[in-house]
Amino acid sequence: MIENDNTLSTHETIYRALRNSIMHGEMTPGQAITIRGVAQQFETSMTPAREAVRRLTADKAISISATGRLSTPELRAERIEELASIRALLEPELAARALPRAHINLIERLSRINTLIEQAIVKNDSVAYVRSNLDFHRTLYLRAQAPAMLALVETVWLQLGPTMRALYARLQRREAARNHHTIIAALKAGDEPGLKLAIRLDVTQGLRMLSGG
C-alpha cells in the first residue's frame, strides 16, 4: 500500500512503477490493464491510478481501443521497424558523446552488467534480460550528458518493452551479450566508428528480425 496523502506523489509513484514494469517487459504485448486493477494493485483510490494510466497512454506505453479497452501495445511490423530506426539514429550518437567520458570505472560497470545479461540468458529469464540490457545502455548513455536525447530514447524503450520480451522468447537471442563485448572493446580502444557500428547493430538486429526486416 502507498502510504501517502498527496495525490500527485501517489500517482507519480504508480506511474513510475508501471512505467518500469512495461519498459522492462514484465508485461506481455496486448496485456489488459484496468484502472480498477491498478488501484487495487497499489491499494489506492481510482484517481491517482487513472492519472498514472492517462500519462502512460500519452507516452504510448498503453494503448486504448475504440471500445475503451486498455492494454500494452501490440506492435505491427512497420511500427517495430520505425522504432528500431529511431534507436539506430539516436543511440549511436549518445554512445559517441559518452566516449570521451568512458573511463575505466564505467567500463568495469558495463562488464558487470553484461555478466548479469549472460546469467539471464542461461536462466532463460526474459524480464531480467530486458532489464539488464536496458541498464547497460542507460549506464553508457548517461555519460553523454544529453538528457533530452536520452529521454527520447527511453520513450522508445517504453513502447518496445513488451515487444522486447516477446522477441527474447521467440528468438532466444544471445547476441546482445556478444555485441556488448564489442561495445566494451570499442570503448577501451577509443574507437568511435567501431562503437557506433556496434551500438547500431545491437539495438536493431533482433528487432528487425522480429519485424521481418
Short mmCIF file of C-alpha atoms in Angstrom, two decimals:
data_model
loop_
_atom_site.label_atom_id
_atom_site.label_comp_id
_atom_site.label_asym_id
_atom_site.label_seq_id
_atom_site.Cartn_x
_atom_site.Cartn_y
_atom_site.Cartn_z
CA MET A 1 0.00 0.00 0.00
CA ILE A 2 1.21 3.50 -0.81
CA GLU A 3 1.24 5.47 2.42
CA ASN A 4 0.93 8.98 1.04
CA ASP A 5 -1.91 11.50 1.27
CA ASN A 6 -0.54 13.59 -1.56
CA THR A 7 -2.39 12.56 -4.72
CA LEU A 8 0.32 13.92 -7.01
CA SER A 9 3.04 11.95 -5.23
CA THR A 10 0.88 8.83 -5.20
CA HIS A 11 0.15 8.95 -8.90
CA GLU A 12 3.81 9.65 -9.62
CA THR A 13 4.77 6.54 -7.65
CA ILE A 14 2.22 4.45 -9.56
CA TYR A 15 3.30 5.96 -12.87
CA ARG A 16 6.97 5.16 -12.29
CA ALA A 17 6.26 1.62 -11.11
CA LEU A 18 4.03 0.83 -14.09
CA ARG A 19 6.44 2.56 -16.46
CA ASN A 20 9.32 0.39 -15.27
CA SER A 21 7.16 -2.72 -15.42
CA ILE A 22 6.20 -2.06 -19.04
CA MET A 23 9.68 -0.93 -20.12
CA HIS A 24 11.34 -3.99 -18.60
CA GLY A 25 8.99 -6.43 -20.28
CA GLU A 26 7.20 -7.52 -17.13
CA MET A 27 4.00 -7.26 -19.18
CA THR A 28 3.34 -9.09 -22.43
CA PRO A 29 2.11 -7.45 -25.66
CA GLY A 30 -1.64 -6.88 -25.55
CA GLN A 31 -1.90 -7.48 -21.80
CA ALA A 32 -5.09 -5.91 -20.46
CA ILE A 33 -4.89 -3.11 -17.92
CA THR A 34 -7.76 -1.64 -15.92
CA ILE A 35 -7.76 1.43 -13.76
CA ARG A 36 -9.56 -0.52 -11.05
CA GLY A 37 -6.91 -3.23 -11.24
CA VAL A 38 -4.13 -0.66 -10.94
CA ALA A 39 -5.84 0.93 -7.94
CA GLN A 40 -6.19 -2.47 -6.28
CA GLN A 41 -2.58 -3.40 -7.05
CA PHE A 42 -1.28 -0.28 -5.34
CA GLU A 43 -4.04 -0.18 -2.70
CA THR A 44 -5.01 3.34 -3.51
CA SER A 45 -8.00 5.25 -4.88
CA MET A 46 -9.08 5.40 -8.51
CA THR A 47 -7.93 9.00 -9.03
CA PRO A 48 -4.13 8.52 -8.87
CA ALA A 49 -4.45 5.22 -10.74
CA ARG A 50 -6.42 6.95 -13.51
CA GLU A 51 -3.87 9.77 -13.76
CA ALA A 52 -0.95 7.34 -13.97
CA VAL A 53 -2.67 5.36 -16.72
CA ARG A 54 -3.53 8.59 -18.56
CA ARG A 55 0.15 9.59 -18.59
CA LEU A 56 1.24 6.17 -19.81
CA THR A 57 -1.36 6.34 -22.57
CA ALA A 58 0.10 9.70 -23.63
CA ASP A 59 3.55 8.05 -23.61
CA LYS A 60 2.14 5.35 -25.94
CA ALA A 61 3.08 2.75 -23.34
CA ILE A 62 -0.60 1.84 -23.02
CA SER A 63 -2.96 1.56 -25.98
CA ILE A 64 -6.67 2.33 -25.89
CA SER A 65 -9.03 0.61 -28.31
CA ALA A 66 -12.14 2.02 -29.94
CA THR A 67 -14.17 0.32 -27.22
CA GLY A 68 -12.06 1.87 -24.46
CA ARG A 69 -10.08 -1.28 -23.63
CA LEU A 70 -6.63 -0.53 -22.21
CA SER A 71 -3.66 -2.77 -22.91
CA THR A 72 0.06 -2.80 -23.53
CA PRO A 73 0.92 -2.20 -27.20
CA GLU A 74 0.85 -4.98 -29.79
CA LEU A 75 3.19 -3.51 -32.36
CA ARG A 76 2.87 -4.20 -36.07
CA ALA A 77 6.00 -4.95 -38.09
CA GLU A 78 6.15 -1.47 -39.60
CA ARG A 79 5.96 0.14 -36.16
CA ILE A 80 8.75 -2.09 -34.85
CA GLU A 81 10.84 -1.10 -37.87
CA GLU A 82 10.15 2.59 -37.23
CA LEU A 83 11.17 2.35 -33.56
CA ALA A 84 14.26 0.34 -34.49
CA SER A 85 15.23 3.09 -36.93
CA ILE A 86 14.87 5.72 -34.20
CA ARG A 87 17.14 3.68 -31.94
CA ALA A 88 19.65 3.31 -34.78
CA LEU A 89 19.75 7.08 -35.24
CA LEU A 90 19.89 8.24 -31.64
CA GLU A 91 21.74 5.59 -29.67
CA PRO A 92 25.00 5.56 -31.66
CA GLU A 93 25.11 9.34 -31.22
CA LEU A 94 24.60 9.02 -27.48
CA ALA A 95 27.38 6.43 -27.31
CA ALA A 96 29.72 8.67 -29.30
CA ARG A 97 29.04 11.57 -26.92
CA ALA A 98 29.71 9.28 -23.98
CA LEU A 99 33.01 8.00 -25.38
CA PRO A 100 35.24 10.87 -24.11
CA ARG A 101 33.95 10.19 -20.58
CA ALA A 102 34.19 6.39 -20.77
CA HIS A 103 36.76 5.88 -18.03
CA ILE A 104 37.78 2.56 -16.50
CA ASN A 105 35.10 2.61 -13.77
CA LEU A 106 32.35 2.88 -16.40
CA ILE A 107 33.85 0.10 -18.49
CA GLU A 108 34.09 -2.17 -15.45
CA ARG A 109 30.48 -1.43 -14.53
CA LEU A 110 29.33 -2.23 -18.07
CA SER A 111 31.22 -5.52 -17.89
CA ARG A 112 29.44 -6.40 -14.64
CA ILE A 113 26.05 -5.60 -16.16
CA ASN A 114 26.90 -7.74 -19.17
CA THR A 115 27.63 -10.63 -16.83
CA LEU A 116 24.08 -10.25 -15.49
CA ILE A 117 22.78 -10.40 -19.07
CA GLU A 118 24.70 -13.61 -19.66
CA GLN A 119 23.28 -15.05 -16.44
CA ALA A 120 19.74 -14.10 -17.51
CA ILE A 121 20.30 -15.91 -20.81
CA VAL A 122 21.47 -19.05 -19.00
CA LYS A 123 18.41 -18.91 -16.72
CA ASN A 124 16.11 -18.10 -19.66
CA ASP A 125 14.81 -15.13 -17.66
CA SER A 126 13.39 -12.75 -20.26
CA VAL A 127 12.48 -9.97 -17.80
CA ALA A 128 15.95 -9.94 -16.21
CA TYR A 129 17.40 -9.96 -19.71
CA VAL A 130 15.43 -6.92 -20.86
CA ARG A 131 16.05 -5.05 -17.59
CA SER A 132 19.81 -5.68 -17.62
CA ASN A 133 20.08 -4.94 -21.33
CA LEU A 134 18.46 -1.53 -20.89
CA ASP A 135 20.58 -0.88 -17.81
CA PHE A 136 23.70 -1.50 -19.91
CA HIS A 137 22.65 1.08 -22.49
CA ARG A 138 21.36 3.64 -19.98
CA THR A 139 24.57 3.41 -17.92
CA LEU A 140 26.62 4.22 -21.01
CA TYR A 141 24.32 6.94 -22.34
CA LEU A 142 24.18 8.81 -19.04
CA ARG A 143 27.83 9.69 -19.68
CA ALA A 144 26.76 11.51 -22.85
CA GLN A 145 25.27 14.28 -20.71
CA ALA A 146 22.46 14.68 -23.26
CA PRO A 147 19.29 14.36 -21.15
CA ALA A 148 16.83 15.43 -23.86
CA MET A 149 18.18 12.83 -26.29
CA LEU A 150 18.17 10.13 -23.61
CA ALA A 151 14.57 10.98 -22.70
CA LEU A 152 13.56 10.42 -26.34
CA VAL A 153 15.34 7.07 -26.38
CA GLU A 154 13.66 5.99 -23.14
CA THR A 155 10.28 6.80 -24.67
CA VAL A 156 11.10 4.37 -27.47
CA TRP A 157 12.25 1.74 -24.95
CA LEU A 158 8.96 2.18 -23.10
CA GLN A 159 6.92 1.49 -26.23
CA LEU A 160 9.09 -1.53 -27.05
CA GLY A 161 9.23 -3.15 -23.60
CA PRO A 162 6.60 -5.89 -24.04
CA THR A 163 7.81 -6.50 -27.61
CA MET A 164 11.39 -6.93 -26.37
CA ARG A 165 10.18 -9.62 -24.02
CA ALA A 166 8.33 -11.34 -26.86
CA LEU A 167 11.44 -11.01 -29.02
CA TYR A 168 13.57 -12.78 -26.46
CA ALA A 169 11.05 -15.58 -26.05
CA ARG A 170 10.70 -16.04 -29.81
CA LEU A 171 14.33 -15.83 -30.88
CA GLN A 172 16.07 -16.94 -27.67
CA ARG A 173 18.53 -14.23 -28.66
CA ARG A 174 22.04 -14.45 -27.29
CA GLU A 175 23.79 -11.90 -29.47
CA ALA A 176 23.24 -8.98 -27.08
CA ALA A 177 25.96 -10.13 -24.70
CA ARG A 178 28.33 -10.68 -27.64
CA ASN A 179 27.53 -7.27 -29.11
CA HIS A 180 28.16 -5.72 -25.72
CA HIS A 181 31.63 -7.25 -25.62
CA THR A 182 32.29 -5.47 -28.92
CA ILE A 183 30.92 -2.22 -27.47
CA ILE A 184 33.17 -2.52 -24.42
CA ALA A 185 36.20 -3.25 -26.61
CA ALA A 186 35.47 -0.14 -28.71
CA LEU A 187 35.18 1.97 -25.55
CA LYS A 188 38.53 0.68 -24.32
CA ALA A 189 40.15 1.44 -27.69
CA GLY A 190 38.53 4.87 -28.05
CA ASP A 191 37.18 3.66 -31.40
CA GLU A 192 34.21 5.92 -32.19
CA PRO A 193 33.30 4.44 -35.61
CA GLY A 194 33.53 0.92 -34.19
CA LEU A 195 31.47 1.92 -31.17
CA LYS A 196 28.71 3.48 -33.24
CA LEU A 197 28.57 0.47 -35.54
CA ALA A 198 28.38 -1.96 -32.61
CA ILE A 199 25.61 0.04 -30.95
CA ARG A 200 23.63 0.26 -34.18
CA LEU A 201 23.89 -3.48 -34.71
CA ASP A 202 22.95 -4.27 -31.13
CA VAL A 203 19.84 -2.08 -30.99
CA THR A 204 18.41 -3.11 -34.36
CA GLN A 205 19.46 -6.70 -35.01
CA GLY A 206 16.79 -8.55 -33.06
CA LEU A 207 14.02 -6.03 -33.65
CA ARG A 208 14.44 -6.20 -37.41
CA MET A 209 14.42 -9.98 -37.29
CA LEU A 210 11.11 -9.77 -35.42
CA SER A 211 9.64 -7.30 -37.91
CA GLY A 212 10.81 -9.37 -40.85
CA GLY A 213 13.25 -6.66 -41.99
#
